[in-house]
PDB file of C-alpha atoms in Angstrom:
ATOM      1  CA  MET K   1      41.770 168.177 205.021  1.00 36.00           C
ATOM      2  CA  GLY K   2      40.286 171.092 206.812  1.00 37.00           C
ATOM      3  CA  ASN K   3      37.832 170.570 210.051  1.00 34.00           C
ATOM      4  CA  TYR K   4      34.529 169.329 208.779  1.00 31.00           C
ATOM      5  CA  SER K   5      31.630 169.844 211.947  1.00 31.00           C
ATOM      6  CA  MET K   6      28.907 167.517 211.082  1.00 34.00           C
ATOM      7  CA  CYS K   7      25.878 169.147 212.079  1.00 37.00           C
ATOM      8  CA  ILE K   8      22.791 169.515 211.147  1.00 37.00           C
ATOM      9  CA  PRO K   9      21.253 171.346 208.725  1.00 39.00           C
ATOM     10  CA  VAL K  10      24.635 171.349 206.987  1.00 40.00           C
ATOM     11  CA  ALA K  11      26.165 172.645 203.951  1.00 42.00           C
ATOM     12  CA  LEU K  12      29.990 171.093 202.696  1.00 41.00           C
ATOM     13  CA  LYS K  13      31.141 172.827 199.329  1.00 43.00           C
ATOM     14  CA  ILE K  14      33.631 170.663 198.459  1.00 40.00           C
ATOM     15  CA  THR K  15      35.361 170.584 194.712  1.00 40.00           C
ATOM     16  CA  ASP K  16      37.544 167.048 194.903  1.00 44.00           C
ATOM     17  CA  GLN K  17      35.109 164.496 193.455  1.00 45.00           C
ATOM     18  CA  ASN K  18      37.061 161.926 195.452  1.00 45.00           C
ATOM     19  CA  MET K  19      36.982 163.913 198.691  1.00 46.00           C
ATOM     20  CA  VAL K  20      33.269 164.078 198.320  1.00 46.00           C
ATOM     21  CA  ASN K  21      33.263 160.337 197.992  1.00 46.00           C
ATOM     22  CA  LYS K  22      34.966 160.190 200.995  1.00 43.00           C
ATOM     23  CA  ILE K  23      32.843 162.738 202.716  1.00 47.00           C
ATOM     24  CA  LEU K  24      29.788 160.561 202.088  1.00 48.00           C
ATOM     25  CA  ILE K  25      31.007 157.148 203.273  1.00 42.00           C
ATOM     26  CA  ILE K  26      32.142 159.093 206.091  1.00 43.00           C
ATOM     27  CA  PHE K  27      28.530 161.282 206.308  1.00 49.00           C
ATOM     28  CA  LEU K  28      26.735 157.687 205.951  1.00 47.00           C
ATOM     29  CA  ILE K  29      28.002 156.440 208.606  1.00 43.00           C
ATOM     30  CA  PHE K  30      27.603 159.416 210.922  1.00 50.00           C
ATOM     31  CA  ILE K  31      23.702 159.016 209.900  1.00 49.00           C
ATOM     32  CA  SER K  32      23.101 155.565 210.412  1.00 48.00           C
ATOM     33  CA  ASN K  33      24.616 155.894 213.412  1.00 48.00           C
ATOM     34  CA  ILE K  34      21.873 158.696 214.423  1.00 48.00           C
ATOM     35  CA  PHE K  35      18.522 157.154 212.483  1.00 46.00           C
ATOM     36  CA  PHE K  36      19.114 153.662 212.132  1.00 44.00           C
ATOM     37  CA  SER K  37      18.449 151.713 214.612  1.00 44.00           C
ATOM     38  CA  GLN K  38      21.571 148.938 215.509  1.00 50.00           C
ATOM     39  CA  ASP K  39      18.712 147.031 217.454  1.00 48.00           C
ATOM     40  CA  THR K  40      16.512 144.196 215.289  1.00 69.00           C
ATOM     41  CA  ASP K  41      14.084 143.721 217.040  1.00 92.00           C
ATOM     42  CA  THR K  42      10.148 144.641 215.573  1.00 95.00           C
ATOM     43  CA  SER K  43       7.218 145.480 217.314  1.00 95.00           C
ATOM     44  CA  TYR K  44       3.563 144.422 217.516  1.00 96.00           C
ATOM     45  CA  ILE K  45       1.740 146.710 219.329  1.00 97.00           C
ATOM     46  CA  LYS K  46       1.941 149.888 219.418  1.00 97.00           C
ATOM     47  CA  VAL K  47       0.488 152.101 222.494  1.00 98.00           C
ATOM     48  CA  ASP K  48      -0.071 155.994 221.290  1.00 98.00           C
ATOM     49  CA  TYR K  49      -0.613 158.854 224.656  1.00 99.00           C
ATOM     50  CA  GLU K  50      -1.302 161.638 224.968  1.00 98.00           C
ATOM     51  CA  VAL K  51       1.212 163.403 227.913  1.00 98.00           C
ATOM     52  CA  SER K  52       0.106 166.749 229.585  1.00 97.00           C
ATOM     53  CA  PHE K  53       2.762 168.911 231.182  1.00 95.00           C
ATOM     54  CA  LEU K  54       4.564 172.070 232.469  1.00 94.00           C
ATOM     55  CA  ILE K  55       7.475 173.623 231.163  1.00 93.00           C
ATOM     56  CA  ASP K  56       7.613 175.708 234.582  1.00 91.00           C
ATOM     57  CA  THR K  57       6.023 174.387 237.263  1.00 90.00           C
ATOM     58  CA  ALA K  58       5.403 177.986 238.719  1.00 90.00           C
ATOM     59  CA  ASN K  59       3.435 178.496 235.821  1.00 91.00           C
ATOM     60  CA  VAL K  60      -0.171 177.323 234.382  1.00 87.00           C
ATOM     61  CA  ASN K  61      -0.203 178.833 231.759  1.00 91.00           C
ATOM     62  CA  SER K  62       3.295 177.310 230.041  1.00 92.00           C
ATOM     63  CA  LYS K  63       0.794 173.522 230.374  1.00 93.00           C
ATOM     64  CA  LYS K  64       1.851 171.376 226.669  1.00 94.00           C
ATOM     65  CA  ILE K  65      -0.548 168.411 225.754  1.00 95.00           C
ATOM     66  CA  GLU K  66       1.820 166.210 222.797  1.00 95.00           C
ATOM     67  CA  ASN K  67       0.964 162.868 221.500  1.00 96.00           C
ATOM     68  CA  THR K  68       3.634 160.011 222.122  1.00 97.00           C
ATOM     69  CA  THR K  69       4.418 156.809 221.030  1.00 97.00           C
ATOM     70  CA  LEU K  70       5.663 153.541 222.740  1.00 98.00           C
ATOM     71  CA  LEU K  71       6.423 150.339 220.350  1.00 97.00           C
ATOM     72  CA  ILE K  72       6.661 147.272 222.292  1.00 98.00           C
ATOM     73  CA  GLY K  73       8.667 144.355 220.240  1.00 97.00           C
ATOM     74  CA  LYS K  74       9.190 140.697 221.861  1.00 95.00           C
ATOM     75  CA  ARG K  75      12.133 141.472 223.322  1.00 95.00           C
ATOM     76  CA  SER K  76      12.516 145.293 223.826  1.00 97.00           C
ATOM     77  CA  SER K  77      10.055 148.272 223.754  1.00 98.00           C
ATOM     78  CA  TYR K  78      10.769 152.276 222.987  1.00 97.00           C
ATOM     79  CA  PHE K  79       9.023 155.027 224.224  1.00 97.00           C
ATOM     80  CA  LYS K  80       8.981 158.726 222.506  1.00 94.00           C
ATOM     81  CA  SER K  81       7.246 162.119 221.670  1.00 93.00           C
ATOM     82  CA  SER K  82       5.236 161.420 218.268  1.00 89.00           C
ATOM     83  CA  TYR K  83       6.829 163.768 217.048  1.00 82.00           C
ATOM     84  CA  LYS K  84       9.875 163.030 217.503  1.00 75.00           C
ATOM     85  CA  ALA K  85       9.391 159.855 215.839  1.00 67.00           C
ATOM     86  CA  VAL K  86       7.927 162.024 212.231  1.00 60.00           C
ATOM     87  CA  ALA K  87      11.270 164.129 212.509  1.00 60.00           C
ATOM     88  CA  ASP K  88      13.355 161.352 212.328  1.00 65.00           C
ATOM     89  CA  SER K  89      11.500 159.170 209.678  1.00 58.00           C
ATOM     90  CA  LEU K  90      11.479 162.446 207.649  1.00 55.00           C
ATOM     91  CA  GLY K  91      14.690 163.368 208.718  1.00 55.00           C
ATOM     92  CA  LYS K  92      16.561 159.977 207.512  1.00 59.00           C
ATOM     93  CA  GLN K  93      15.066 160.746 204.061  1.00 58.00           C
ATOM     94  CA  ILE K  94      16.249 163.496 203.470  1.00 56.00           C
ATOM     95  CA  ALA K  95      19.294 162.653 204.466  1.00 58.00           C
ATOM     96  CA  LYS K  96      19.902 160.075 202.032  1.00 60.00           C
ATOM     97  CA  ARG K  97      17.998 161.928 199.457  1.00 61.00           C
ATOM     98  CA  SER K  98      20.721 164.460 200.005  1.00 62.00           C
ATOM     99  CA  LEU K  99      24.030 162.096 200.630  1.00 61.00           C
ATOM    100  CA  GLU K 100      23.270 160.044 197.155  1.00 61.00           C
ATOM    101  CA  ASN K 101      22.648 163.216 195.301  1.00 65.00           C
ATOM    102  CA  PRO K 102      25.028 166.047 196.305  1.00 67.00           C
ATOM    103  CA  ILE K 103      24.977 169.221 193.691  1.00 60.00           C
ATOM    104  CA  ASN K 104      27.988 170.854 192.500  1.00 64.00           C
ATOM    105  CA  GLY K 105      30.003 169.445 195.051  1.00 61.00           C
ATOM    106  CA  GLN K 106      27.427 170.200 198.037  1.00 63.00           C
ATOM    107  CA  VAL K 107      25.519 168.122 200.786  1.00 53.00           C
ATOM    108  CA  ILE K 108      22.794 169.798 202.102  1.00 57.00           C
ATOM    109  CA  LEU K 109      20.779 168.689 204.679  1.00 56.00           C
ATOM    110  CA  LYS K 110      17.374 171.243 205.070  1.00 57.00           C
ATOM    111  CA  THR K 111      15.374 169.817 208.634  1.00 54.00           C
ATOM    112  CA  GLY K 112      14.015 173.446 209.701  1.00 56.00           C
ATOM    113  CA  SER K 113      10.822 172.211 208.237  1.00 58.00           C
ATOM    114  CA  LEU K 114      10.700 168.683 210.530  1.00 57.00           C
ATOM    115  CA  PRO K 115       8.746 168.870 213.344  1.00 60.00           C
ATOM    116  CA  SER K 116       9.557 170.127 216.841  1.00 71.00           C
ATOM    117  CA  ALA K 117       9.196 168.060 219.872  1.00 76.00           C
ATOM    118  CA  LYS K 118       8.591 169.711 223.300  1.00 85.00           C
ATOM    119  CA  PHE K 119       8.681 166.156 225.413  1.00 92.00           C
ATOM    120  CA  LYS K 120      12.468 165.070 224.833  1.00 91.00           C
ATOM    121  CA  PRO K 121      12.662 161.893 226.959  1.00 95.00           C
ATOM    122  CA  GLU K 122      13.310 158.986 225.501  1.00 96.00           C
ATOM    123  CA  VAL K 123      12.757 155.470 227.124  1.00 97.00           C
ATOM    124  CA  TYR K 124      14.712 152.310 225.653  1.00 97.00           C
ATOM    125  CA  TYR K 125      14.105 149.088 227.662  1.00 97.00           C
ATOM    126  CA  ILE K 126      15.381 145.679 227.138  1.00 96.00           C
ATOM    127  CA  GLY K 127      16.297 143.009 229.798  1.00 93.00           C
ATOM    128  CA  GLY K 128      14.953 144.658 232.812  1.00 93.00           C
ATOM    129  CA  LYS K 129      16.440 147.849 232.008  1.00 95.00           C
ATOM    130  CA  SER K 130      15.409 151.372 231.179  1.00 97.00           C
ATOM    131  CA  THR K 131      17.853 153.478 229.001  1.00 97.00           C
ATOM    132  CA  ILE K 132      16.702 157.211 229.272  1.00 97.00           C
ATOM    133  CA  TYR K 133      17.735 159.488 226.476  1.00 96.00           C
ATOM    134  CA  ASP K 134      17.174 163.216 227.309  1.00 95.00           C
ATOM    135  CA  GLN K 135      18.725 166.518 226.000  1.00 91.00           C
ATOM    136  CA  LEU K 136      20.614 169.574 227.665  1.00 90.00           C
ATOM    137  CA  GLY K 137      20.807 172.316 224.921  1.00 82.00           C
ATOM    138  CA  ARG K 138      22.188 171.153 221.814  1.00 81.00           C
ATOM    139  CA  ASP K 139      23.625 167.653 223.537  1.00 89.00           C
ATOM    140  CA  GLY K 140      22.287 164.131 223.944  1.00 93.00           C
ATOM    141  CA  TYR K 141      22.651 162.113 227.248  1.00 96.00           C
ATOM    142  CA  SER K 142      21.659 158.625 228.073  1.00 97.00           C
ATOM    143  CA  PHE K 143      21.749 157.174 230.976  1.00 97.00           C
ATOM    144  CA  GLU K 144      20.368 154.023 233.099  1.00 97.00           C
ATOM    145  CA  SER K 145      17.225 155.329 234.857  1.00 96.00           C
ATOM    146  CA  PRO K 146      17.619 155.865 238.376  1.00 92.00           C
ATOM    147  CA  ASN K 147      13.957 154.796 239.928  1.00 92.00           C
ATOM    148  CA  LYS K 148      13.022 151.324 240.954  1.00 90.00           C
ATOM    149  CA  ILE K 149       9.936 151.033 240.658  1.00 96.00           C
ATOM    150  CA  ASN K 150       8.153 149.376 244.123  1.00 97.00           C
ATOM    151  CA  TRP K 151       4.725 149.305 242.632  1.00 98.00           C
ATOM    152  CA  GLN K 152       1.791 148.870 245.104  1.00 98.00           C
ATOM    153  CA  VAL K 153      -1.339 147.638 243.195  1.00 98.00           C
ATOM    154  CA  GLU K 154      -4.530 148.849 244.935  1.00 98.00           C
ATOM    155  CA  ASN K 155      -8.144 147.001 245.026  1.00 97.00           C
ATOM    156  CA  THR K 156     -10.183 150.216 243.524  1.00 98.00           C
ATOM    157  CA  ARG K 157     -10.751 150.023 239.371  1.00 98.00           C
ATOM    158  CA  LYS K 158     -11.945 151.796 236.731  1.00 98.00           C
ATOM    159  CA  LYS K 159     -13.004 151.904 232.550  1.00 98.00           C
ATOM    160  CA  ILE K 160      -9.981 153.373 230.653  1.00 98.00           C
ATOM    161  CA  ASN K 161     -11.202 153.399 226.558  1.00 97.00           C
ATOM    162  CA  GLY K 162     -13.394 150.055 227.457  1.00 97.00           C
ATOM    163  CA  PHE K 163     -10.914 148.301 229.377  1.00 98.00           C
ATOM    164  CA  ASP K 164     -10.844 147.199 233.008  1.00 99.00           C
ATOM    165  CA  CYS K 165      -8.008 149.038 234.973  1.00 99.00           C
ATOM    166  CA  GLN K 166      -6.635 148.306 238.174  1.00 99.00           C
ATOM    167  CA  LYS K 167      -4.905 151.108 240.447  1.00 99.00           C
ATOM    168  CA  ALA K 168      -0.967 151.153 241.346  1.00 99.00           C
ATOM    169  CA  ILE K 169       0.673 153.235 243.553  1.00 99.00           C
ATOM    170  CA  ALA K 170       4.748 153.889 243.885  1.00 98.00           C
ATOM    171  CA  ASP K 171       7.374 156.611 245.121  1.00 97.00           C
ATOM    172  CA  TYR K 172       9.297 157.343 241.946  1.00 96.00           C
ATOM    173  CA  GLY K 173      11.996 159.901 243.241  1.00 91.00           C
ATOM    174  CA  ASN K 174      10.746 162.479 245.183  1.00 91.00           C
ATOM    175  CA  LYS K 175       7.424 162.247 243.175  1.00 95.00           C
ATOM    176  CA  LYS K 176       4.593 159.600 244.112  1.00 97.00           C
ATOM    177  CA  ILE K 177       3.390 157.971 241.212  1.00 98.00           C
ATOM    178  CA  THR K 178      -0.297 156.634 240.131  1.00 99.00           C
ATOM    179  CA  ALA K 179      -0.684 153.970 237.533  1.00 99.00           C
ATOM    180  CA  TRP K 180      -4.113 152.521 236.057  1.00 99.00           C
ATOM    181  CA  PHE K 181      -3.281 149.513 234.379  1.00 99.00           C
ATOM    182  CA  THR K 182      -5.388 146.532 232.631  1.00 99.00           C
ATOM    183  CA  SER K 183      -4.497 142.708 233.126  1.00 98.00           C
ATOM    184  CA  GLU K 184      -6.759 142.649 229.280  1.00 98.00           C
ATOM    185  CA  ILE K 185      -3.636 143.139 228.744  1.00 98.00           C
ATOM    186  CA  PRO K 186      -1.100 141.168 230.304  1.00 98.00           C
ATOM    187  CA  ILE K 187       2.122 143.043 228.984  1.00 98.00           C
ATOM    188  CA  SER K 188       3.952 144.359 231.662  1.00 98.00           C
ATOM    189  CA  GLU K 189       5.030 147.025 229.950  1.00 99.00           C
ATOM    190  CA  GLY K 190       3.898 151.310 229.941  1.00 99.00           C
ATOM    191  CA  PRO K 191       4.384 155.116 229.006  1.00 99.00           C
ATOM    192  CA  TYR K 192       7.820 156.383 230.341  1.00 98.00           C
ATOM    193  CA  THR K 193       9.750 153.946 232.489  1.00 98.00           C
ATOM    194  CA  PHE K 194       6.754 153.365 233.880  1.00 98.00           C
ATOM    195  CA  LYS K 195       6.758 149.619 233.865  1.00 98.00           C
ATOM    196  CA  GLY K 196       6.517 146.614 235.701  1.00 97.00           C
ATOM    197  CA  LEU K 197       2.923 145.807 236.689  1.00 98.00           C
ATOM    198  CA  PRO K 198       0.791 142.103 235.545  1.00 98.00           C
ATOM    199  CA  GLY K 199      -1.053 144.406 232.842  1.00 98.00           C
ATOM    200  CA  LEU K 200      -0.237 147.451 230.433  1.00 99.00           C
ATOM    201  CA  VAL K 201      -0.314 150.968 231.991  1.00 99.00           C
ATOM    202  CA  LEU K 202      -2.947 153.197 230.128  1.00 99.00           C
ATOM    203  CA  GLU K 203      -2.364 155.883 232.167  1.00 99.00           C
ATOM    204  CA  ALA K 204      -0.101 157.142 234.654  1.00 99.00           C
ATOM    205  CA  TYR K 205       0.473 160.808 236.905  1.00 98.00           C
ATOM    206  CA  ASP K 206       2.191 162.440 239.392  1.00 97.00           C
ATOM    207  CA  ASP K 207       0.892 163.516 242.984  1.00 95.00           C
ATOM    208  CA  LYS K 208       0.817 167.128 241.267  1.00 94.00           C
ATOM    209  CA  GLU K 209      -0.308 166.284 237.861  1.00 92.00           C
ATOM    210  CA  TYR K 210       3.515 168.078 236.686  1.00 96.00           C
ATOM    211  CA  PHE K 211       2.978 165.304 234.253  1.00 98.00           C
ATOM    212  CA  HIS K 212      -0.321 163.245 232.793  1.00 98.00           C
ATOM    213  CA  PHE K 213      -0.054 160.475 230.464  1.00 98.00           C
ATOM    214  CA  LYS K 214      -3.925 158.514 229.145  1.00 98.00           C
ATOM    215  CA  LEU K 215      -3.835 156.349 226.355  1.00 99.00           C
ATOM    216  CA  SER K 216      -5.124 157.311 223.142  1.00 98.00           C
ATOM    217  CA  GLY K 217      -4.945 154.224 220.682  1.00 97.00           C
ATOM    218  CA  ILE K 218      -3.495 150.881 220.800  1.00 97.00           C
ATOM    219  CA  LYS K 219      -2.969 149.009 217.283  1.00 96.00           C
ATOM    220  CA  LYS K 220      -2.025 145.914 217.328  1.00 94.00           C
ATOM    221  CA  GLY K 221       0.036 143.675 215.173  1.00 93.00           C
ATOM    222  CA  VAL K 222       1.810 146.950 213.985  1.00 90.00           C
ATOM    223  CA  GLU K 223       5.382 145.453 212.597  1.00 92.00           C
ATOM    224  CA  MET K 224       8.333 148.705 212.970  1.00 90.00           C
ATOM    225  CA  PRO K 225      11.479 149.131 213.997  1.00 90.00           C
ATOM    226  CA  VAL K 226      11.628 149.206 218.100  1.00 92.00           C
ATOM    227  CA  GLY K 227      14.911 150.953 217.197  1.00 83.00           C
ATOM    228  CA  ASN K 228      17.068 152.271 220.040  1.00 83.00           C
ATOM    229  CA  ILE K 229      18.912 154.690 221.652  1.00 86.00           C
ATOM    230  CA  PRO K 230      19.740 157.773 219.420  1.00 85.00           C
ATOM    231  CA  TRP K 231      23.955 158.670 219.127  1.00 87.00           C
ATOM    232  CA  SER K 232      24.187 160.548 222.581  1.00 92.00           C
ATOM    233  CA  VAL K 233      27.434 160.897 225.710  1.00 94.00           C
ATOM    234  CA  LYS K 234      27.033 157.851 227.617  1.00 96.00           C
ATOM    235  CA  THR K 235      26.599 158.966 231.253  1.00 97.00           C
ATOM    236  CA  SER K 236      25.407 157.778 234.376  1.00 97.00           C
ATOM    237  CA  TYR K 237      21.959 159.592 236.045  1.00 96.00           C
ATOM    238  CA  GLU K 238      24.060 161.534 238.663  1.00 97.00           C
ATOM    239  CA  LYS K 239      26.073 163.143 236.036  1.00 97.00           C
ATOM    240  CA  PHE K 240      23.622 164.098 234.178  1.00 96.00           C
ATOM    241  CA  TYR K 241      21.682 165.323 237.097  1.00 95.00           C
ATOM    242  CA  LYS K 242      24.300 167.715 237.799  1.00 95.00           C
ATOM    243  CA  LYS K 243      25.371 169.232 234.420  1.00 93.00           C
ATOM    244  CA  ARG K 244      21.745 169.927 234.376  1.00 94.00           C
ATOM    245  CA  LYS K 245      21.784 171.878 237.235  1.00 94.00           C
ATOM    246  CA  ASP K 246      25.033 173.889 236.479  1.00 92.00           C
ATOM    247  CA  MET K 247      22.764 175.171 233.456  1.00 90.00           C
ATOM    248  CA  MET K 248      20.625 176.428 235.971  1.00 91.00           C
ATOM    249  CA  ASP K 249      22.894 178.034 238.064  1.00 92.00           C
ATOM    250  CA  ASP K 250      24.475 179.439 235.770  1.00 91.00           C
ATOM    251  CA  PRO K 251      22.777 179.639 232.914  1.00 88.00           C
ATOM    252  CA  ILE K 252      25.421 182.066 230.910  1.00 89.00           C
ATOM    253  CA  SER K 253      27.756 180.272 231.029  1.00 86.00           C
ATOM    254  CA  SER K 254      25.808 177.322 229.086  1.00 79.00           C
ATOM    255  CA  PHE K 255      25.007 179.476 226.787  1.00 80.00           C
ATOM    256  CA  ILE K 256      28.627 180.576 226.153  1.00 83.00           C
ATOM    257  CA  SER K 257      29.548 176.963 226.004  1.00 77.00           C
ATOM    258  CA  VAL K 258      27.034 176.034 222.920  1.00 74.00           C
ATOM    259  CA  PHE K 259      27.704 179.021 221.306  1.00 77.00           C
ATOM    260  CA  GLY K 260      31.258 180.084 221.590  1.00 80.00           C
ATOM    261  CA  LYS K 261      30.416 183.537 222.679  1.00 83.00           C
ATOM    262  CA  ARG K 262      28.875 185.969 225.524  1.00 87.00           C
ATOM    263  CA  PRO K 263      25.399 187.125 224.523  1.00 84.00           C
ATOM    264  CA  SER K 264      24.950 190.529 224.555  1.00 84.00           C
ATOM    265  CA  LYS K 265      23.836 192.322 227.686  1.00 81.00           C
ATOM    266  CA  GLU K 266      20.366 193.267 226.463  1.00 81.00           C
ATOM    267  CA  SER K 267      19.896 189.414 225.815  1.00 87.00           C
ATOM    268  CA  GLU K 268      21.113 187.807 229.126  1.00 86.00           C
ATOM    269  CA  GLU K 269      18.330 188.776 231.373  1.00 86.00           C
ATOM    270  CA  GLN K 270      16.092 186.988 228.927  1.00 88.00           C
ATOM    271  CA  ILE K 271      18.111 183.688 228.078  1.00 85.00           C
ATOM    272  CA  ILE K 272      18.344 183.059 232.366  1.00 88.00           C
ATOM    273  CA  LYS K 273      14.780 183.174 232.112  1.00 86.00           C
ATOM    274  CA  ASN K 274      14.193 181.006 228.973  1.00 84.00           C
ATOM    275  CA  ILE K 275      16.685 178.079 230.669  1.00 87.00           C
ATOM    276  CA  ARG K 276      14.912 178.964 234.119  1.00 88.00           C
ATOM    277  CA  ARG K 277      11.594 178.038 232.740  1.00 88.00           C
ATOM    278  CA  LEU K 278      12.082 174.717 231.944  1.00 87.00           C
ATOM    279  CA  ASN K 279      12.523 173.514 235.479  1.00 91.00           C
ATOM    280  CA  ASN K 280      10.101 169.694 235.098  1.00 90.00           C
ATOM    281  CA  HIS K 281      11.512 166.496 234.714  1.00 91.00           C
ATOM    282  CA  LEU K 282       9.840 163.814 235.008  1.00 91.00           C
ATOM    283  CA  ASP K 283      13.104 161.619 236.488  1.00 87.00           C
TER     284      ASP K 283
END
């Protein structure tokens, strides 16, 4: 059997039907690990946030706005871009149809039309621990959040979408975070890793507003699989940080490691610029 690269999109042309069946079984297991959660927790509330953020902290015109979703279950929660949620759902359907209906010995997954998210991080929270999933190039990594948040609750209050909210502040790595939570929804949850307050966080932002999350909707009684971290390289934050720094310091080497060849001289400058402009990191 030759070497087959299991990447998406992918096309496998195999003439032997037994081999096709074996490949399909392997592919189904592989796809299941990516798209189907191993966790059985079910959400009972869905919270939507609009997040505005800068791609490049040196360029105010690089601001993006994206919708994100927090699914809260009895034991766990999952937070990620709504575009990713849609892409995952559609991708699962495409994978299932393609794997069940090979045409002339070919399994083809066409995912070019799937929504693409600019906000990459995802957070799985269970047992008081936040696991962050993030991407570097084409690779996904997961690691435990390095920041333990010690909130200081203040007396300042304001209304958000009709909810009475109270202010809390905290240091978060090299950032100062402000969060507004409501005790009217006594769930210690919030966007990203901003959890642990005596009420649901409806708004959160850093002191420079490089990131700003704000409630856009709440739906109770929404029963959906909470989800889990997708297939990824499990690592520590320190190793992830170093790999990201190495990529920023030497973008061309990172390009070669991904594509297996050096870019043309004409494109090197643009590649370096494109990679280094991705410098706004919430962690």
